[in-house]
Amino acid sequence: MIIKVNPAPYVPSDLSPRRFAYLLAITGLDDVWSALEAELKGTDRAAFAQIKAQRSAVSFSQAKTLGLVAMFADAAKRVAPEADLSDDAIKAAWIIAEQEKF
């Protein structure tokens, strides 16, 4: 008798600040994030404070990151219309950042 075992579903790990910085760099999101900070600093101090504080978190969850990207999607399109900020692109980069050897 053969027993099939389903592999455990992928659960993304939280990223350290170093791995998150790597993710931002390989995706180009670091430029988008900086542009967002600059725009929000002059237009929406509360949103600026939120995005500024998030960048210095102790760890980064994929779900929270995707939520933050969704929250600022309109502003991101204004500052970086060419950037791929889709969930799929971020999730793929997340896997790469998880596996990077430092």
mmCIF file of C-alpha atoms in Angstrom:
data_model
loop_
_atom_site.group_PDB
_atom_site.id
_atom_site.type_symbol
_atom_site.label_atom_id
_atom_site.label_comp_id
_atom_site.label_asym_id
_atom_site.label_seq_id
_atom_site.Cartn_x
_atom_site.Cartn_y
_atom_site.Cartn_z
ATOM 1 C CA MET A 1 0.000 0.000 0.000
ATOM 2 C CA ILE A 2 1.317 3.450 -0.951
ATOM 3 C CA ILE A 3 0.418 6.317 1.295
ATOM 4 C CA LYS A 4 0.484 9.759 -0.230
ATOM 5 C CA VAL A 5 1.668 12.506 2.023
ATOM 6 C CA ASN A 6 0.789 16.037 1.079
ATOM 7 C CA PRO A 7 3.661 18.408 1.660
ATOM 8 C CA ALA A 8 3.041 21.127 4.208
ATOM 9 C CA PRO A 9 1.768 24.313 2.609
ATOM 10 C CA TYR A 10 4.259 27.141 2.280
ATOM 11 C CA VAL A 11 4.072 29.606 5.141
ATOM 12 C CA PRO A 12 6.200 32.702 4.627
ATOM 13 C CA SER A 13 8.715 33.489 7.327
ATOM 14 C CA ASP A 14 9.034 36.899 8.857
ATOM 15 C CA LEU A 15 12.044 38.726 7.459
ATOM 16 C CA SER A 16 14.770 40.340 9.498
ATOM 17 C CA PRO A 17 15.560 43.975 8.702
ATOM 18 C CA ARG A 18 18.565 42.779 6.701
ATOM 19 C CA ARG A 19 16.498 40.379 4.592
ATOM 20 C CA PHE A 20 13.770 42.995 4.162
ATOM 21 C CA ALA A 21 16.371 45.510 2.955
ATOM 22 C CA TYR A 22 17.523 42.850 0.487
ATOM 23 C CA LEU A 23 13.941 42.336 -0.711
ATOM 24 C CA LEU A 24 13.494 46.082 -1.196
ATOM 25 C CA ALA A 25 16.744 46.292 -3.155
ATOM 26 C CA ILE A 26 16.149 43.331 -5.484
ATOM 27 C CA THR A 27 12.625 44.442 -6.340
ATOM 28 C CA GLY A 28 13.349 48.154 -6.649
ATOM 29 C CA LEU A 29 10.858 48.799 -3.873
ATOM 30 C CA ASP A 30 13.505 50.723 -1.943
ATOM 31 C CA ASP A 31 13.252 53.521 -4.524
ATOM 32 C CA VAL A 32 9.448 53.391 -4.439
ATOM 33 C CA TRP A 33 9.444 53.445 -0.632
ATOM 34 C CA SER A 34 11.789 56.450 -0.543
ATOM 35 C CA ALA A 35 9.699 58.298 -3.128
ATOM 36 C CA LEU A 36 6.549 57.541 -1.133
ATOM 37 C CA GLU A 37 8.143 58.865 2.034
ATOM 38 C CA ALA A 38 9.124 62.066 0.246
ATOM 39 C CA GLU A 39 5.645 62.568 -1.211
ATOM 40 C CA LEU A 40 3.770 61.736 1.974
ATOM 41 C CA LYS A 41 6.028 63.906 4.107
ATOM 42 C CA GLY A 42 4.663 66.938 2.297
ATOM 43 C CA THR A 43 1.065 65.816 1.891
ATOM 44 C CA ASP A 44 0.022 63.452 4.697
ATOM 45 C CA ARG A 45 2.093 63.501 7.867
ATOM 46 C CA ALA A 46 0.152 60.629 9.490
ATOM 47 C CA ALA A 47 0.722 58.338 6.485
ATOM 48 C CA PHE A 48 4.344 59.487 6.323
ATOM 49 C CA ALA A 49 4.827 58.577 9.983
ATOM 50 C CA GLN A 50 3.262 55.156 9.443
ATOM 51 C CA ILE A 51 5.397 54.225 6.449
ATOM 52 C CA LYS A 52 8.543 55.682 8.035
ATOM 53 C CA ALA A 53 8.023 53.674 11.227
ATOM 54 C CA GLN A 54 7.256 50.482 9.335
ATOM 55 C CA ARG A 55 10.591 50.568 7.533
ATOM 56 C CA SER A 56 12.429 50.385 10.854
ATOM 57 C CA ALA A 57 10.476 47.440 12.269
ATOM 58 C CA VAL A 58 12.265 44.626 14.102
ATOM 59 C CA SER A 59 10.760 42.051 11.716
ATOM 60 C CA PHE A 60 8.561 42.092 8.632
ATOM 61 C CA SER A 61 5.600 39.844 7.937
ATOM 62 C CA GLN A 62 4.512 39.177 4.397
ATOM 63 C CA ALA A 63 0.837 39.781 5.195
ATOM 64 C CA LYS A 64 1.524 43.149 6.816
ATOM 65 C CA THR A 65 3.822 44.160 3.963
ATOM 66 C CA LEU A 66 1.202 43.256 1.349
ATOM 67 C CA GLY A 67 -1.373 45.223 3.322
ATOM 68 C CA LEU A 68 0.899 48.246 3.496
ATOM 69 C CA VAL A 69 1.614 48.068 -0.230
ATOM 70 C CA ALA A 70 -2.137 47.866 -0.921
ATOM 71 C CA MET A 71 -2.805 50.823 1.377
ATOM 72 C CA PHE A 72 -0.344 53.008 -0.496
ATOM 73 C CA ALA A 73 -0.983 51.579 -3.994
ATOM 74 C CA ASP A 74 -2.412 54.791 -5.465
ATOM 75 C CA ALA A 75 0.445 56.918 -4.170
ATOM 76 C CA ALA A 76 2.968 54.306 -5.353
ATOM 77 C CA LYS A 77 1.499 54.400 -8.869
ATOM 78 C CA ARG A 78 2.004 58.166 -8.916
ATOM 79 C CA VAL A 79 5.647 58.044 -7.823
ATOM 80 C CA ALA A 80 6.664 54.832 -9.642
ATOM 81 C CA PRO A 81 4.137 53.816 -12.302
ATOM 82 C CA GLU A 82 6.529 51.229 -13.776
ATOM 83 C CA ALA A 83 7.064 49.339 -10.498
ATOM 84 C CA ASP A 84 5.512 45.885 -10.203
ATOM 85 C CA LEU A 85 3.904 45.958 -6.782
ATOM 86 C CA SER A 86 1.621 43.010 -7.384
ATOM 87 C CA ASP A 87 1.138 40.452 -4.646
ATOM 88 C CA ASP A 88 2.711 37.813 -6.896
ATOM 89 C CA ALA A 89 5.867 39.880 -7.469
ATOM 90 C CA ILE A 90 6.270 40.619 -3.779
ATOM 91 C CA LYS A 91 5.623 37.004 -2.769
ATOM 92 C CA ALA A 92 8.206 35.748 -5.281
ATOM 93 C CA ALA A 93 10.791 38.229 -4.001
ATOM 94 C CA TRP A 94 9.925 37.239 -0.424
ATOM 95 C CA ILE A 95 10.937 33.647 -1.138
ATOM 96 C CA ILE A 96 14.227 34.813 -2.620
ATOM 97 C CA ALA A 97 14.922 37.012 0.423
ATOM 98 C CA GLU A 98 14.101 34.128 2.791
ATOM 99 C CA GLN A 99 16.648 31.909 1.073
ATOM 100 C CA GLU A 100 19.469 34.424 0.651
ATOM 101 C CA LYS A 101 22.635 33.393 2.462
ATOM 102 C CA PHE A 102 24.310 36.180 4.376
#
